[in-house]
């Protein structure tokens, strides 16, 4: 199984809502990532989890809160977002330390903040 | 922030023609990767070239790497309509194997 799944596919939320994005992989990968991608732009790294520990936070605002409950799951909790946070949110995984660096991406969650 | 730039930003060709995309990067690297993204979807890893390699092939893909110029190119031969997508180069600027920084991407359209 070389698939990374993400739910939901689409999400519309108001600026006062709290929602969560979910990501799952069953490849035994020990590194997981959240990226944000605006239209016609490359993905931008937000967070990296390595062996279930947050290892990189690319100065992301606190209204985005990542969580890694176990080695297969990655969540992104959203609260008090702004309209400019509307984007495609991509989850990815890779083998982790010492492994091949190729990342496997999920299909993304298209988020619209109204 | 972007590690590098890609050129051209957009490319439109006819089916059967070759497509060449170029990528430049800023820091020294251990490897460089290319990814494809179909419209609004996730990225798919295409090929990885290590810093001690100058050229690599995978099916209809040919990647070159010139570390002295900090540049790479991706050639797709005999293009097909299904190759229509955005193509990104990616490097790990920290060489720690735990993060990717993407170039700006080339949007390729292959007309049938």
JSON list of C-alpha atoms in Angstrom, two decimals:
[
{"chain": "A", "resi": 1, "resn": "UNK", "atom": "CA", "xyz": [0.00, 0.00, 0.00]},
{"chain": "A", "resi": 2, "resn": "UNK", "atom": "CA", "xyz": [1.73, 3.18, -1.21]},
{"chain": "A", "resi": 3, "resn": "UNK", "atom": "CA", "xyz": [-1.16, 5.49, -0.56]},
{"chain": "A", "resi": 4, "resn": "UNK", "atom": "CA", "xyz": [-1.50, 8.54, 1.63]},
{"chain": "A", "resi": 5, "resn": "UNK", "atom": "CA", "xyz": [-5.11, 9.37, 2.33]},
{"chain": "A", "resi": 6, "resn": "UNK", "atom": "CA", "xyz": [-6.50, 12.73, 3.40]},
{"chain": "A", "resi": 7, "resn": "UNK", "atom": "CA", "xyz": [-9.92, 13.69, 4.66]},
{"chain": "A", "resi": 8, "resn": "UNK", "atom": "CA", "xyz": [-11.96, 15.65, 3.94]},
{"chain": "A", "resi": 9, "resn": "UNK", "atom": "CA", "xyz": [-11.39, 16.35, 0.24]},
{"chain": "A", "resi": 10, "resn": "UNK", "atom": "CA", "xyz": [-13.06, 19.74, 0.54]},
{"chain": "A", "resi": 11, "resn": "UNK", "atom": "CA", "xyz": [-13.75, 21.91, 3.58]},
{"chain": "A", "resi": 12, "resn": "UNK", "atom": "CA", "xyz": [-15.52, 25.24, 3.88]},
{"chain": "A", "resi": 13, "resn": "UNK", "atom": "CA", "xyz": [-15.28, 26.92, 7.25]},
{"chain": "A", "resi": 14, "resn": "UNK", "atom": "CA", "xyz": [-16.03, 30.24, 8.81]},
{"chain": "A", "resi": 15, "resn": "UNK", "atom": "CA", "xyz": [-13.41, 32.27, 10.61]},
{"chain": "A", "resi": 16, "resn": "UNK", "atom": "CA", "xyz": [-14.78, 31.27, 14.02]},
{"chain": "A", "resi": 17, "resn": "UNK", "atom": "CA", "xyz": [-15.00, 27.56, 13.32]},
{"chain": "A", "resi": 18, "resn": "UNK", "atom": "CA", "xyz": [-12.75, 24.79, 14.60]},
{"chain": "A", "resi": 19, "resn": "UNK", "atom": "CA", "xyz": [-12.04, 21.96, 12.20]},
{"chain": "A", "resi": 20, "resn": "UNK", "atom": "CA", "xyz": [-9.43, 19.27, 11.66]},
{"chain": "A", "resi": 21, "resn": "UNK", "atom": "CA", "xyz": [-7.71, 17.81, 8.64]},
{"chain": "A", "resi": 22, "resn": "UNK", "atom": "CA", "xyz": [-6.69, 14.18, 8.78]},
{"chain": "A", "resi": 23, "resn": "UNK", "atom": "CA", "xyz": [-3.94, 12.24, 7.04]},
{"chain": "A", "resi": 24, "resn": "UNK", "atom": "CA", "xyz": [-3.12, 8.53, 7.17]},
{"chain": "A", "resi": 25, "resn": "UNK", "atom": "CA", "xyz": [-0.45, 6.27, 5.73]},
{"chain": "A", "resi": 26, "resn": "UNK", "atom": "CA", "xyz": [0.28, 2.58, 6.20]},
{"chain": "A", "resi": 27, "resn": "UNK", "atom": "CA", "xyz": [3.69, 2.38, 4.54]},
{"chain": "A", "resi": 28, "resn": "UNK", "atom": "CA", "xyz": [5.58, 2.30, 7.83]},
{"chain": "A", "resi": 29, "resn": "UNK", "atom": "CA", "xyz": [6.95, 5.74, 7.13]},
{"chain": "A", "resi": 30, "resn": "UNK", "atom": "CA", "xyz": [8.30, 7.57, 10.19]},
{"chain": "A", "resi": 31, "resn": "UNK", "atom": "CA", "xyz": [8.31, 11.11, 8.78]},
{"chain": "A", "resi": 32, "resn": "UNK", "atom": "CA", "xyz": [5.14, 13.00, 7.97]},
{"chain": "A", "resi": 33, "resn": "UNK", "atom": "CA", "xyz": [4.64, 16.49, 6.61]},
{"chain": "A", "resi": 34, "resn": "UNK", "atom": "CA", "xyz": [2.06, 19.22, 6.15]},
{"chain": "A", "resi": 35, "resn": "UNK", "atom": "CA", "xyz": [2.34, 21.58, 3.19]},
{"chain": "A", "resi": 36, "resn": "UNK", "atom": "CA", "xyz": [0.23, 24.54, 2.13]},
{"chain": "A", "resi": 37, "resn": "UNK", "atom": "CA", "xyz": [-0.21, 25.29, -1.55]},
{"chain": "A", "resi": 38, "resn": "UNK", "atom": "CA", "xyz": [-1.80, 28.39, -3.06]},
{"chain": "A", "resi": 39, "resn": "UNK", "atom": "CA", "xyz": [-3.00, 28.41, -6.66]},
{"chain": "A", "resi": 40, "resn": "UNK", "atom": "CA", "xyz": [-0.21, 28.31, -9.26]},
{"chain": "A", "resi": 41, "resn": "UNK", "atom": "CA", "xyz": [2.44, 28.25, -6.53]},
{"chain": "A", "resi": 42, "resn": "UNK", "atom": "CA", "xyz": [4.67, 25.46, -5.25]},
{"chain": "A", "resi": 43, "resn": "UNK", "atom": "CA", "xyz": [3.88, 23.67, -1.99]},
{"chain": "A", "resi": 44, "resn": "UNK", "atom": "CA", "xyz": [5.30, 25.38, 1.08]},
{"chain": "A", "resi": 45, "resn": "UNK", "atom": "CA", "xyz": [6.38, 23.30, 4.05]},
{"chain": "A", "resi": 46, "resn": "UNK", "atom": "CA", "xyz": [4.49, 23.93, 7.29]},
{"chain": "A", "resi": 47, "resn": "UNK", "atom": "CA", "xyz": [5.41, 21.13, 9.70]},
{"chain": "A", "resi": 48, "resn": "UNK", "atom": "CA", "xyz": [7.55, 18.01, 9.86]},
{"chain": "A", "resi": 49, "resn": "UNK", "atom": "CA", "xyz": [7.02, 15.13, 12.27]},
{"chain": "A", "resi": 50, "resn": "UNK", "atom": "CA", "xyz": [9.83, 12.65, 12.68]},
{"chain": "A", "resi": 51, "resn": "UNK", "atom": "CA", "xyz": [9.16, 9.53, 14.74]},
{"chain": "A", "resi": 52, "resn": "UNK", "atom": "CA", "xyz": [5.96, 11.16, 16.04]},
{"chain": "A", "resi": 53, "resn": "UNK", "atom": "CA", "xyz": [7.80, 14.21, 17.33]},
{"chain": "A", "resi": 54, "resn": "UNK", "atom": "CA", "xyz": [7.48, 17.68, 15.83]},
{"chain": "A", "resi": 55, "resn": "UNK", "atom": "CA", "xyz": [10.88, 18.41, 14.34]},
{"chain": "A", "resi": 56, "resn": "UNK", "atom": "CA", "xyz": [10.23, 21.39, 12.09]},
{"chain": "A", "resi": 57, "resn": "UNK", "atom": "CA", "xyz": [7.72, 24.24, 12.38]},
{"chain": "A", "resi": 58, "resn": "UNK", "atom": "CA", "xyz": [8.24, 26.72, 9.58]},
{"chain": "A", "resi": 59, "resn": "UNK", "atom": "CA", "xyz": [7.02, 29.70, 11.61]},
{"chain": "A", "resi": 60, "resn": "UNK", "atom": "CA", "xyz": [3.41, 28.74, 11.08]},
{"chain": "A", "resi": 61, "resn": "UNK", "atom": "CA", "xyz": [0.78, 30.83, 12.94]},
{"chain": "A", "resi": 62, "resn": "UNK", "atom": "CA", "xyz": [-0.66, 29.22, 16.05]},
{"chain": "A", "resi": 63, "resn": "UNK", "atom": "CA", "xyz": [-4.11, 29.02, 14.48]},
{"chain": "A", "resi": 64, "resn": "UNK", "atom": "CA", "xyz": [-2.68, 25.89, 12.81]},
{"chain": "A", "resi": 65, "resn": "UNK", "atom": "CA", "xyz": [-1.97, 23.15, 15.34]},
{"chain": "A", "resi": 66, "resn": "UNK", "atom": "CA", "xyz": [-0.49, 19.85, 14.18]},
{"chain": "A", "resi": 67, "resn": "UNK", "atom": "CA", "xyz": [-0.83, 16.56, 16.02]},
{"chain": "A", "resi": 68, "resn": "UNK", "atom": "CA", "xyz": [0.68, 13.14, 15.40]},
{"chain": "A", "resi": 69, "resn": "UNK", "atom": "CA", "xyz": [-1.27, 10.60, 17.49]},
{"chain": "A", "resi": 70, "resn": "UNK", "atom": "CA", "xyz": [0.75, 7.66, 16.15]},
{"chain": "A", "resi": 71, "resn": "UNK", "atom": "CA", "xyz": [3.14, 6.76, 13.37]},
{"chain": "A", "resi": 72, "resn": "UNK", "atom": "CA", "xyz": [0.32, 6.34, 10.83]},
{"chain": "A", "resi": 73, "resn": "UNK", "atom": "CA", "xyz": [-1.79, 9.39, 11.55]},
{"chain": "A", "resi": 74, "resn": "UNK", "atom": "CA", "xyz": [-1.28, 13.13, 11.22]},
{"chain": "A", "resi": 75, "resn": "UNK", "atom": "CA", "xyz": [-3.84, 15.77, 12.04]},
{"chain": "A", "resi": 76, "resn": "UNK", "atom": "CA", "xyz": [-3.95, 19.50, 11.45]},
{"chain": "A", "resi": 77, "resn": "UNK", "atom": "CA", "xyz": [-6.29, 21.36, 13.79]},
{"chain": "A", "resi": 78, "resn": "UNK", "atom": "CA", "xyz": [-7.63, 24.65, 12.49]},
{"chain": "A", "resi": 79, "resn": "UNK", "atom": "CA", "xyz": [-9.04, 27.48, 14.57]},
{"chain": "A", "resi": 80, "resn": "UNK", "atom": "CA", "xyz": [-9.83, 31.13, 13.88]},
{"chain": "A", "resi": 81, "resn": "UNK", "atom": "CA", "xyz": [-8.50, 30.99, 10.34]},
{"chain": "A", "resi": 82, "resn": "UNK", "atom": "CA", "xyz": [-8.36, 33.92, 7.98]},
{"chain": "A", "resi": 83, "resn": "UNK", "atom": "CA", "xyz": [-9.59, 34.04, 4.37]},
{"chain": "A", "resi": 84, "resn": "UNK", "atom": "CA", "xyz": [-5.95, 34.12, 3.19]},
{"chain": "A", "resi": 85, "resn": "UNK", "atom": "CA", "xyz": [-5.54, 30.65, 4.71]},
{"chain": "A", "resi": 86, "resn": "UNK", "atom": "CA", "xyz": [-7.70, 29.27, 1.90]},
{"chain": "A", "resi": 87, "resn": "UNK", "atom": "CA", "xyz": [-5.47, 26.85, 0.01]},
{"chain": "A", "resi": 88, "resn": "UNK", "atom": "CA", "xyz": [-4.80, 23.22, -0.82]},
{"chain": "A", "resi": 89, "resn": "UNK", "atom": "CA", "xyz": [-3.33, 21.47, 2.22]},
{"chain": "A", "resi": 90, "resn": "UNK", "atom": "CA", "xyz": [-1.15, 18.52, 1.35]},
{"chain": "A", "resi": 91, "resn": "UNK", "atom": "CA", "xyz": [0.06, 15.76, 3.62]},
{"chain": "A", "resi": 92, "resn": "UNK", "atom": "CA", "xyz": [3.10, 13.68, 2.75]},
{"chain": "A", "resi": 93, "resn": "UNK", "atom": "CA", "xyz": [5.20, 10.92, 4.26]},
{"chain": "A", "resi": 94, "resn": "UNK", "atom": "CA", "xyz": [8.66, 9.49, 3.79]},
{"chain": "A", "resi": 95, "resn": "UNK", "atom": "CA", "xyz": [10.71, 6.72, 5.36]},
{"chain": "A", "resi": 96, "resn": "UNK", "atom": "CA", "xyz": [12.46, 9.05, 7.79]},
{"chain": "A", "resi": 97, "resn": "UNK", "atom": "CA", "xyz": [16.00, 9.23, 9.12]},
{"chain": "A", "resi": 98, "resn": "UNK", "atom": "CA", "xyz": [18.48, 7.40, 6.94]},
{"chain": "A", "resi": 99, "resn": "UNK", "atom": "CA", "xyz": [15.83, 6.27, 4.48]},
{"chain": "A", "resi": 100, "resn": "UNK", "atom": "CA", "xyz": [15.17, 7.30, 0.92]},
{"chain": "A", "resi": 101, "resn": "UNK", "atom": "CA", "xyz": [14.09, 10.95, 0.82]},
{"chain": "A", "resi": 102, "resn": "UNK", "atom": "CA", "xyz": [11.25, 10.54, -1.67]},
{"chain": "A", "resi": 103, "resn": "UNK", "atom": "CA", "xyz": [7.97, 11.83, -0.30]},
{"chain": "A", "resi": 104, "resn": "UNK", "atom": "CA", "xyz": [4.56, 10.32, -0.97]},
{"chain": "A", "resi": 105, "resn": "UNK", "atom": "CA", "xyz": [1.75, 12.85, -1.12]},
{"chain": "A", "resi": 106, "resn": "UNK", "atom": "CA", "xyz": [-1.92, 12.60, -0.40]},
{"chain": "A", "resi": 107, "resn": "UNK", "atom": "CA", "xyz": [-4.49, 14.17, -2.74]},
{"chain": "A", "resi": 108, "resn": "UNK", "atom": "CA", "xyz": [-4.93, 17.18, -0.50]},
{"chain": "A", "resi": 109, "resn": "UNK", "atom": "CA", "xyz": [-7.76, 18.98, 1.27]},
{"chain": "A", "resi": 110, "resn": "UNK", "atom": "CA", "xyz": [-9.11, 22.02, -0.53]},
{"chain": "A", "resi": 111, "resn": "UNK", "atom": "CA", "xyz": [-9.86, 24.51, 2.27]},
{"chain": "A", "resi": 112, "resn": "UNK", "atom": "CA", "xyz": [-11.99, 27.61, 1.83]},
{"chain": "A", "resi": 113, "resn": "UNK", "atom": "CA", "xyz": [-12.27, 30.08, 4.70]},
{"chain": "A", "resi": 114, "resn": "UNK", "atom": "CA", "xyz": [-15.27, 32.40, 4.47]},
{"chain": "B", "resi": 1, "resn": "UNK", "atom": "CA", "xyz": [10.73, 30.30, 0.73]},
{"chain": "B", "resi": 2, "resn": "UNK", "atom": "CA", "xyz": [11.57, 28.78, -2.63]},
{"chain": "B", "resi": 3, "resn": "UNK", "atom": "CA", "xyz": [14.94, 27.13, -3.02]},
{"chain": "B", "resi": 4, "resn": "UNK", "atom": "CA", "xyz": [15.06, 27.81, -6.71]},
{"chain": "B", "resi": 5, "resn": "UNK", "atom": "CA", "xyz": [13.42, 28.87, -9.87]},
{"chain": "B", "resi": 6, "resn": "UNK", "atom": "CA", "xyz": [12.05, 26.91, -12.77]},
{"chain": "B", "resi": 7, "resn": "UNK", "atom": "CA", "xyz": [12.08, 27.85, -16.37]},
{"chain": "B", "resi": 8, "resn": "UNK", "atom": "CA", "xyz": [9.87, 28.16, -18.27]},
{"chain": "B", "resi": 9, "resn": "UNK", "atom": "CA", "xyz": [6.91, 28.89, -16.01]},
{"chain": "B", "resi": 10, "resn": "UNK", "atom": "CA", "xyz": [4.57, 27.53, -18.67]},
{"chain": "B", "resi": 11, "resn": "UNK", "atom": "CA", "xyz": [5.12, 25.36, -21.74]},
{"chain": "B", "resi": 12, "resn": "UNK", "atom": "CA", "xyz": [2.68, 24.30, -24.43]},
{"chain": "B", "resi": 13, "resn": "UNK", "atom": "CA", "xyz": [3.62, 21.62, -26.96]},
{"chain": "B", "resi": 14, "resn": "UNK", "atom": "CA", "xyz": [2.02, 19.13, -29.32]},
{"chain": "B", "resi": 15, "resn": "UNK", "atom": "CA", "xyz": [1.75, 15.45, -28.54]},
{"chain": "B", "resi": 16, "resn": "UNK", "atom": "CA", "xyz": [4.87, 13.63, -29.65]},
{"chain": "B", "resi": 17, "resn": "UNK", "atom": "CA", "xyz": [7.19, 16.57, -29.09]},
{"chain": "B", "resi": 18, "resn": "UNK", "atom": "CA", "xyz": [9.81, 16.70, -26.36]},
{"chain": "B", "resi": 19, "resn": "UNK", "atom": "CA", "xyz": [9.45, 18.96, -23.34]},
{"chain": "B", "resi": 20, "resn": "UNK", "atom": "CA", "xyz": [12.41, 20.39, -21.43]},
{"chain": "B", "resi": 21, "resn": "UNK", "atom": "CA", "xyz": [12.13, 22.09, -18.06]},
{"chain": "B", "resi": 22, "resn": "UNK", "atom": "CA", "xyz": [14.96, 23.70, -16.16]},
{"chain": "B", "resi": 23, "resn": "UNK", "atom": "CA", "xyz": [15.49, 24.23, -12.47]},
{"chain": "B", "resi": 24, "resn": "UNK", "atom": "CA", "xyz": [18.05, 26.29, -10.59]},
{"chain": "B", "resi": 25, "resn": "UNK", "atom": "CA", "xyz": [18.75, 26.06, -6.90]},
{"chain": "B", "resi": 26, "resn": "UNK", "atom": "CA", "xyz": [20.75, 28.05, -4.40]},
{"chain": "B", "resi": 27, "resn": "UNK", "atom": "CA", "xyz": [22.50, 25.85, -1.84]},
{"chain": "B", "resi": 28, "resn": "UNK", "atom": "CA", "xyz": [24.68, 22.76, -2.09]},
{"chain": "B", "resi": 29, "resn": "UNK", "atom": "CA", "xyz": [22.65, 19.57, -2.22]},
{"chain": "B", "resi": 30, "resn": "UNK", "atom": "CA", "xyz": [22.93, 15.82, -1.70]},
{"chain": "B", "resi": 31, "resn": "UNK", "atom": "CA", "xyz": [20.21, 15.12, -4.24]},
{"chain": "B", "resi": 32, "resn": "UNK", "atom": "CA", "xyz": [17.51, 16.75, -6.31]},
{"chain": "B", "resi": 33, "resn": "UNK", "atom": "CA", "xyz": [14.07, 15.38, -6.97]},
{"chain": "B", "resi": 34, "resn": "UNK", "atom": "CA", "xyz": [11.40, 16.01, -9.59]},
{"chain": "B", "resi": 35, "resn": "UNK", "atom": "CA", "xyz": [7.69, 15.76, -8.88]},
{"chain": "B", "resi": 36, "resn": "UNK", "atom": "CA", "xyz": [4.58, 15.98, -11.05]},
{"chain": "B", "resi": 37, "resn": "UNK", "atom": "CA", "xyz": [1.26, 17.44, -9.96]},
{"chain": "B", "resi": 38, "resn": "UNK", "atom": "CA", "xyz": [-1.94, 17.03, -11.88]},
{"chain": "B", "resi": 39, "resn": "UNK", "atom": "CA", "xyz": [-4.31, 19.94, -11.50]},
{"chain": "B", "resi": 40, "resn": "UNK", "atom": "CA", "xyz": [-5.35, 20.42, -7.87]},
{"chain": "B", "resi": 41, "resn": "UNK", "atom": "CA", "xyz": [-4.06, 17.01, -6.81]},
{"chain": "B", "resi": 42, "resn": "UNK", "atom": "CA", "xyz": [-1.20, 15.63, -4.78]},
{"chain": "B", "resi": 43, "resn": "UNK", "atom": "CA", "xyz": [2.36, 15.43, -6.04]},
{"chain": "B", "resi": 44, "resn": "UNK", "atom": "CA", "xyz": [3.87, 12.28, -7.47]},
{"chain": "B", "resi": 45, "resn": "UNK", "atom": "CA", "xyz": [7.58, 11.57, -7.19]},
{"chain": "B", "resi": 46, "resn": "UNK", "atom": "CA", "xyz": [9.17, 11.07, -10.61]},
{"chain": "B", "resi": 47, "resn": "UNK", "atom": "CA", "xyz": [12.91, 10.73, -10.19]},
{"chain": "B", "resi": 48, "resn": "UNK", "atom": "CA", "xyz": [15.78, 11.47, -7.83]},
{"chain": "B", "resi": 49, "resn": "UNK", "atom": "CA", "xyz": [19.28, 12.33, -8.95]},
{"chain": "B", "resi": 50, "resn": "UNK", "atom": "CA", "xyz": [22.16, 12.33, -6.50]},
{"chain": "B", "resi": 51, "resn": "UNK", "atom": "CA", "xyz": [24.80, 15.04, -6.41]},
{"chain": "B", "resi": 52, "resn": "UNK", "atom": "CA", "xyz": [27.46, 12.66, -7.77]},
{"chain": "B", "resi": 53, "resn": "UNK", "atom": "CA", "xyz": [25.31, 11.79, -10.80]},
{"chain": "B", "resi": 54, "resn": "UNK", "atom": "CA", "xyz": [25.21, 13.84, -13.97]},
{"chain": "B", "resi": 55, "resn": "UNK", "atom": "CA", "xyz": [22.36, 12.14, -15.79]},
{"chain": "B", "resi": 56, "resn": "UNK", "atom": "CA", "xyz": [19.60, 9.70, -15.00]},
{"chain": "B", "resi": 57, "resn": "UNK", "atom": "CA", "xyz": [16.89, 8.05, -17.07]},
{"chain": "B", "resi": 58, "resn": "UNK", "atom": "CA", "xyz": [13.52, 6.61, -16.16]},
{"chain": "B", "resi": 59, "resn": "UNK", "atom": "CA", "xyz": [11.28, 5.57, -19.04]},
{"chain": "B", "resi": 60, "resn": "UNK", "atom": "CA", "xyz": [10.61, 8.69, -21.12]},
{"chain": "B", "resi": 61, "resn": "UNK", "atom": "CA", "xyz": [12.22, 10.93, -18.50]},
{"chain": "B", "resi": 62, "resn": "UNK", "atom": "CA", "xyz": [15.80, 12.14, -18.60]},
{"chain": "B", "resi": 63, "resn": "UNK", "atom": "CA", "xyz": [17.21, 14.27, -15.81]},
{"chain": "B", "resi": 64, "resn": "UNK", "atom": "CA", "xyz": [20.53, 16.05, -15.80]},
{"chain": "B", "resi": 65, "resn": "UNK", "atom": "CA", "xyz": [22.30, 17.74, -12.92]},
{"chain": "B", "resi": 66, "resn": "UNK", "atom": "CA", "xyz": [25.08, 20.31, -13.07]},
{"chain": "B", "resi": 67, "resn": "UNK", "atom": "CA", "xyz": [26.21, 21.02, -9.52]},
{"chain": "B", "resi": 68, "resn": "UNK", "atom": "CA", "xyz": [28.74, 23.61, -10.69]},
{"chain": "B", "resi": 69, "resn": "UNK", "atom": "CA", "xyz": [25.90, 25.67, -12.13]},
{"chain": "B", "resi": 70, "resn": "UNK", "atom": "CA", "xyz": [23.41, 24.61, -9.46]},
{"chain": "B", "resi": 71, "resn": "UNK", "atom": "CA", "xyz": [20.95, 23.59, -12.13]},
{"chain": "B", "resi": 72, "resn": "UNK", "atom": "CA", "xyz": [18.98, 20.58, -13.33]},
{"chain": "B", "resi": 73, "resn": "UNK", "atom": "CA", "xyz": [16.83, 19.82, -16.32]},
{"chain": "B", "resi": 74, "resn": "UNK", "atom": "CA", "xyz": [13.96, 17.41, -16.90]},
{"chain": "B", "resi": 75, "resn": "UNK", "atom": "CA", "xyz": [13.35, 16.15, -20.42]},
{"chain": "B", "resi": 76, "resn": "UNK", "atom": "CA", "xyz": [10.14, 14.33, -21.29]},
{"chain": "B", "resi": 77, "resn": "UNK", "atom": "CA", "xyz": [10.43, 12.62, -24.65]},
{"chain": "B", "resi": 78, "resn": "UNK", "atom": "CA", "xyz": [7.55, 11.77, -27.00]},
{"chain": "B", "resi": 79, "resn": "UNK", "atom": "CA", "xyz": [5.07, 13.65, -24.84]},
{"chain": "B", "resi": 80, "resn": "UNK", "atom": "CA", "xyz": [1.48, 12.54, -24.40]},
{"chain": "B", "resi": 81, "resn": "UNK", "atom": "CA", "xyz": [-1.67, 14.46, -23.47]},
{"chain": "B", "resi": 82, "resn": "UNK", "atom": "CA", "xyz": [-1.54, 12.61, -20.11]},
{"chain": "B", "resi": 83, "resn": "UNK", "atom": "CA", "xyz": [1.77, 14.38, -19.35]},
{"chain": "B", "resi": 84, "resn": "UNK", "atom": "CA", "xyz": [-0.17, 17.64, -18.96]},
{"chain": "B", "resi": 85, "resn": "UNK", "atom": "CA", "xyz": [0.63, 18.69, -15.39]},
{"chain": "B", "resi": 86, "resn": "UNK", "atom": "CA", "xyz": [2.84, 20.96, -13.30]},
{"chain": "B", "resi": 87, "resn": "UNK", "atom": "CA", "xyz": [6.39, 19.79, -12.73]},
{"chain": "B", "resi": 88, "resn": "UNK", "atom": "CA", "xyz": [8.43, 20.81, -9.70]},
{"chain": "B", "resi": 89, "resn": "UNK", "atom": "CA", "xyz": [12.04, 20.30, -8.77]},
{"chain": "B", "resi": 90, "resn": "UNK", "atom": "CA", "xyz": [12.73, 19.92, -5.08]},
{"chain": "B", "resi": 91, "resn": "UNK", "atom": "CA", "xyz": [15.80, 19.96, -2.87]},
{"chain": "B", "resi": 92, "resn": "UNK", "atom": "CA", "xyz": [16.55, 19.60, 0.80]},
{"chain": "B", "resi": 93, "resn": "UNK", "atom": "CA", "xyz": [18.38, 22.83, 1.61]},
{"chain": "B", "resi": 94, "resn": "UNK", "atom": "CA", "xyz": [19.57, 21.47, 4.98]},
{"chain": "B", "resi": 95, "resn": "UNK", "atom": "CA", "xyz": [20.62, 18.12, 3.52]},
{"chain": "B", "resi": 96, "resn": "UNK", "atom": "CA", "xyz": [19.09, 16.55, 6.59]},
{"chain": "B", "resi": 97, "resn": "UNK", "atom": "CA", "xyz": [16.74, 14.34, 4.59]},
{"chain": "B", "resi": 98, "resn": "UNK", "atom": "CA", "xyz": [13.70, 15.72, 6.35]},
{"chain": "B", "resi": 99, "resn": "UNK", "atom": "CA", "xyz": [12.34, 18.56, 4.30]},
{"chain": "B", "resi": 100, "resn": "UNK", "atom": "CA", "xyz": [11.78, 19.65, 0.74]},
{"chain": "B", "resi": 101, "resn": "UNK", "atom": "CA", "xyz": [11.85, 23.09, -0.80]},
{"chain": "B", "resi": 102, "resn": "UNK", "atom": "CA", "xyz": [10.22, 23.30, -4.20]},
{"chain": "B", "resi": 103, "resn": "UNK", "atom": "CA", "xyz": [11.03, 25.36, -7.22]},
{"chain": "B", "resi": 104, "resn": "UNK", "atom": "CA", "xyz": [8.34, 27.55, -8.73]},
{"chain": "B", "resi": 105, "resn": "UNK", "atom": "CA", "xyz": [7.20, 24.84, -11.13]},
{"chain": "B", "resi": 106, "resn": "UNK", "atom": "CA", "xyz": [6.61, 24.54, -14.86]},
{"chain": "B", "resi": 107, "resn": "UNK", "atom": "CA", "xyz": [3.04, 24.15, -16.10]},
{"chain": "B", "resi": 108, "resn": "UNK", "atom": "CA", "xyz": [3.15, 21.82, -19.09]},
{"chain": "B", "resi": 109, "resn": "UNK", "atom": "CA", "xyz": [0.28, 21.50, -21.52]},
{"chain": "B", "resi": 110, "resn": "UNK", "atom": "CA", "xyz": [0.47, 18.77, -24.15]},
{"chain": "B", "resi": 111, "resn": "UNK", "atom": "CA", "xyz": [-2.09, 19.25, -26.90]},
{"chain": "B", "resi": 112, "resn": "UNK", "atom": "CA", "xyz": [-3.46, 16.15, -28.62]}
]
